[in-house]
Short mmCIF file of C-alpha atoms in Angstrom, two decimals:
data_model
loop_
_atom_site.label_atom_id
_atom_site.label_comp_id
_atom_site.label_asym_id
_atom_site.label_seq_id
_atom_site.Cartn_x
_atom_site.Cartn_y
_atom_site.Cartn_z
CA UNK A 69 0.01 0.03 -0.11
CA UNK A 70 1.55 3.28 -1.06
CA UNK A 71 2.09 5.82 1.58
CA UNK A 72 -0.42 8.28 0.41
CA UNK A 73 -3.03 5.69 0.42
CA UNK A 74 -2.14 4.55 3.82
CA UNK A 75 -2.18 8.19 5.04
CA UNK A 76 -5.79 8.43 3.81
CA UNK A 77 -6.91 5.61 6.15
CA UNK A 78 -5.24 7.07 9.20
CA UNK A 79 -8.70 8.88 10.32
CA UNK A 80 -10.19 5.26 10.60
CA UNK A 81 -7.39 3.94 12.69
CA UNK A 82 -8.44 4.73 16.06
CA UNK A 83 -8.00 3.51 19.73
CA UNK A 84 -10.72 1.43 21.43
CA UNK A 85 -13.34 3.85 22.67
CA UNK A 86 -12.47 3.48 26.34
CA UNK A 87 -9.19 5.04 25.61
CA UNK A 88 -11.00 8.13 24.38
CA UNK A 89 -13.58 7.96 27.16
CA UNK A 90 -10.75 7.87 29.88
CA UNK A 91 -8.92 10.77 28.04
CA UNK A 92 -12.09 12.74 27.74
CA UNK A 93 -13.01 12.25 31.39
CA UNK A 94 -9.34 13.39 32.67
CA UNK A 95 -9.39 16.46 30.36
CA UNK A 96 -12.97 17.51 31.65
CA UNK A 97 -11.90 16.95 35.17
CA UNK A 98 -8.62 18.67 34.90
CA UNK A 99 -9.27 21.48 32.59
CA UNK A 100 -13.12 22.00 32.62
CA UNK A 101 -13.46 22.78 29.00
CA UNK A 102 -10.75 25.41 28.92
CA UNK A 103 -8.06 25.39 26.27
CA UNK A 104 -4.85 23.83 27.30
CA UNK A 105 -1.39 23.13 26.11
CA UNK A 106 -0.04 19.60 25.89
CA UNK A 107 3.79 18.94 26.01
CA UNK A 108 5.61 15.70 25.12
CA UNK A 109 8.93 16.06 26.61
CA UNK A 110 11.23 13.10 25.87
CA UNK A 111 14.22 12.35 28.20
CA UNK A 112 15.66 9.07 29.44
CA UNK A 113 17.18 7.26 26.38
CA UNK A 114 17.00 10.32 24.24
CA UNK A 115 19.73 11.92 26.69
CA UNK A 116 22.24 9.39 25.08
CA UNK A 117 20.62 8.43 21.79
CA UNK A 118 19.79 12.17 20.55
CA UNK A 119 22.54 14.08 22.40
CA UNK A 120 24.39 15.19 19.32
CA UNK A 121 21.28 16.26 17.36
CA UNK A 122 20.52 19.92 17.62
CA UNK A 123 17.21 21.04 19.16
CA UNK A 124 16.10 17.50 20.07
CA UNK A 125 16.90 17.57 23.92
CA UNK A 126 15.23 20.29 25.81
CA UNK A 127 16.31 21.30 29.39
CA UNK A 128 13.70 22.06 31.99
CA UNK A 129 14.31 25.76 31.57
CA UNK A 130 13.75 25.36 27.79
CA UNK A 131 10.42 23.41 28.08
CA UNK A 132 9.22 26.02 30.55
CA UNK A 133 10.18 28.89 28.21
CA UNK A 134 8.51 27.15 24.97
CA UNK A 135 5.36 26.49 27.34
CA UNK A 136 5.16 29.98 28.69
CA UNK A 137 5.55 31.25 25.05
CA UNK A 138 2.69 29.20 23.80
CA UNK A 139 0.34 29.97 26.69
CA UNK A 140 0.86 33.84 26.19
CA UNK A 141 0.53 33.65 22.50
CA UNK A 142 -2.75 31.51 22.53
CA UNK A 143 -4.33 32.42 25.72
CA UNK A 144 -4.21 28.88 27.08
CA UNK A 145 -5.40 28.05 30.62
CA UNK A 146 -3.32 24.92 31.59
CA UNK A 147 -0.57 22.54 30.94
CA UNK A 148 -0.56 18.76 30.36
CA UNK A 149 2.71 17.11 30.52
CA UNK A 150 3.55 13.72 29.11
CA UNK A 151 7.17 12.77 29.71
CA UNK A 152 9.38 9.80 30.56
CA UNK A 153 11.75 11.94 32.67
CA UNK A 154 12.81 10.30 35.83
CA UNK A 155 14.78 13.17 36.93
CA UNK A 156 13.12 14.62 40.35
CA UNK A 157 14.74 17.89 40.12
CA UNK A 158 13.91 18.60 36.60
CA UNK A 159 10.29 17.41 37.23
CA UNK A 160 9.91 19.56 40.11
CA UNK A 161 11.30 22.56 38.37
CA UNK A 162 8.76 22.13 35.72
CA UNK A 163 6.14 21.57 38.17
CA UNK A 164 6.71 24.60 40.07
CA UNK A 165 6.80 26.81 36.82
CA UNK A 166 3.94 25.33 35.08
CA UNK A 167 1.75 23.23 37.33
CA UNK A 168 1.09 20.66 34.84
CA UNK A 169 -1.49 17.88 35.02
CA UNK A 170 -0.13 14.23 34.59
CA UNK A 171 -2.00 11.13 33.91
CA UNK A 172 -1.05 7.76 35.42
CA UNK A 173 -2.60 4.50 35.67
CA UNK A 174 -3.64 2.93 38.95
CA UNK A 175 -0.89 0.53 40.61
CA UNK A 176 -1.31 -2.78 39.07
CA UNK A 177 0.32 -6.19 39.53
CA UNK A 178 3.64 -6.71 37.87
CA UNK A 179 2.17 -9.34 35.42
CA UNK A 180 -0.09 -6.56 33.87
CA UNK A 181 2.44 -3.68 34.31
CA UNK A 182 3.40 -3.67 30.55
CA UNK A 183 -0.19 -3.77 29.42
CA UNK A 184 -0.97 -0.97 31.82
CA UNK A 185 1.89 1.18 30.46
CA UNK A 186 0.66 0.72 27.00
CA UNK A 187 -2.90 1.63 27.82
CA UNK A 188 -1.61 4.81 29.84
CA UNK A 189 0.48 5.76 26.85
CA UNK A 190 -2.65 5.42 24.59
CA UNK A 191 -4.57 7.53 26.90
CA UNK A 192 -1.87 10.18 27.08
CA UNK A 193 -1.69 10.21 23.10
CA UNK A 194 -5.41 10.99 23.08
CA UNK A 195 -5.12 13.62 25.99
CA UNK A 196 -2.42 15.33 24.04
CA UNK A 197 -4.47 15.17 20.96
CA UNK A 198 -7.27 16.94 22.67
CA UNK A 199 -5.34 20.01 23.59
CA UNK A 200 -5.66 23.27 21.71
CA UNK A 201 -2.02 23.35 21.16
CA UNK A 202 0.77 20.74 21.30
CA UNK A 203 4.55 21.00 21.79
CA UNK A 204 6.45 17.75 21.04
CA UNK A 205 9.86 16.44 21.06
CA UNK A 206 11.71 16.24 17.63
CA UNK A 207 12.50 12.77 16.25
CA UNK A 208 10.09 11.21 18.71
CA UNK A 209 7.62 8.59 17.49
CA UNK A 210 5.41 9.36 20.36
CA UNK A 211 5.32 13.11 19.25
CA UNK A 212 4.59 11.87 15.75
CA UNK A 213 1.72 9.71 16.90
CA UNK A 214 0.32 12.50 18.86
CA UNK A 215 0.49 14.90 15.92
CA UNK A 216 -1.15 12.27 13.53
CA UNK A 217 -3.92 11.74 16.15
CA UNK A 218 -4.54 15.50 16.51
CA UNK A 219 -4.97 16.03 12.79
CA UNK A 220 -6.57 12.80 11.59
CA UNK A 221 -8.95 11.97 14.47
CA UNK A 222 -9.51 15.32 16.34
CA UNK A 223 -9.13 17.53 13.12
CA UNK A 224 -6.68 20.08 14.68
CA UNK A 225 -4.92 22.16 12.01
CA UNK A 226 -1.30 21.05 11.55
CA UNK A 227 -0.02 24.63 12.75
CA UNK A 228 -1.48 23.72 16.19
CA UNK A 229 1.39 21.18 16.53
CA UNK A 230 5.09 22.26 17.01
CA UNK A 231 8.23 20.45 17.69
CA UNK A 232 10.42 22.15 20.54
CA UNK A 233 13.81 23.42 18.91
CA UNK A 234 16.41 25.93 19.66
CA UNK A 235 14.66 29.05 21.17
CA UNK A 236 15.51 32.33 19.41
CA UNK A 237 18.64 33.99 20.95
CA UNK A 238 16.64 36.60 22.67
CA UNK A 239 14.29 33.98 24.28
CA UNK A 240 17.16 31.66 25.29
CA UNK A 241 18.70 34.73 27.28
CA UNK A 242 15.09 35.25 28.86
CA UNK A 243 14.79 31.48 29.86
CA UNK A 244 15.44 30.80 33.56
CA UNK A 245 18.67 29.27 34.55
CA UNK A 246 18.84 25.86 36.08
CA UNK A 247 19.58 27.76 39.37
CA UNK A 248 16.53 29.93 38.99
CA UNK A 249 14.37 26.88 38.62
#
C-alpha cells in the first residue's frame, strides 16, 4: 500500500473507545473545557541517543520557556505534561513553573504492568490530541503519533502542533537558568 493511500486511512485507525473515554474524562476533570497546552517532553534514552542532534533535547528551563511562550501567544489556561523523565529535580522545576497535569494508571500487579503502561500511553496520546496546542519532541515517534492523532482523528490544524527546538537567541537569554528553577 503506497504511503499516500495509507495516510488516507489514518482517520479510521483509532484506539478502542475506552481510551478516548478515559482521556475525555481526565481532560474534563482537569481542564473543565478550557483550552490547554499539551507537551511531550522526551528524556531518558534520548539523553544518550539524541545528544548530538541539535534542538532535540530540551532542558527543564527550555521546556518552561517554550510552554510560557505558547500559553501567552494562544491564551491557554493549563498545561498537560507527557514525559518519561525520571529526573526528580527537573520534574519539580517544571512542576513549580507550569503546574502541569499528569496522567497515570492505577497501581497494577507486575504481570499486568506492560499492558497498563501501553494503555496509559494510549490515553496520554489521546489527551495530548485533545489539547488546543501541542509541543512535542523532535525525532520522537510518540510525538509523531500525537500529531497524527490530533490532525486525523480530532481535526486540529497542522499549525497547532509544534516540535520544540532551539529558542530564538533573545528568548534563550530570557529563559530561567537551572539555578533559578
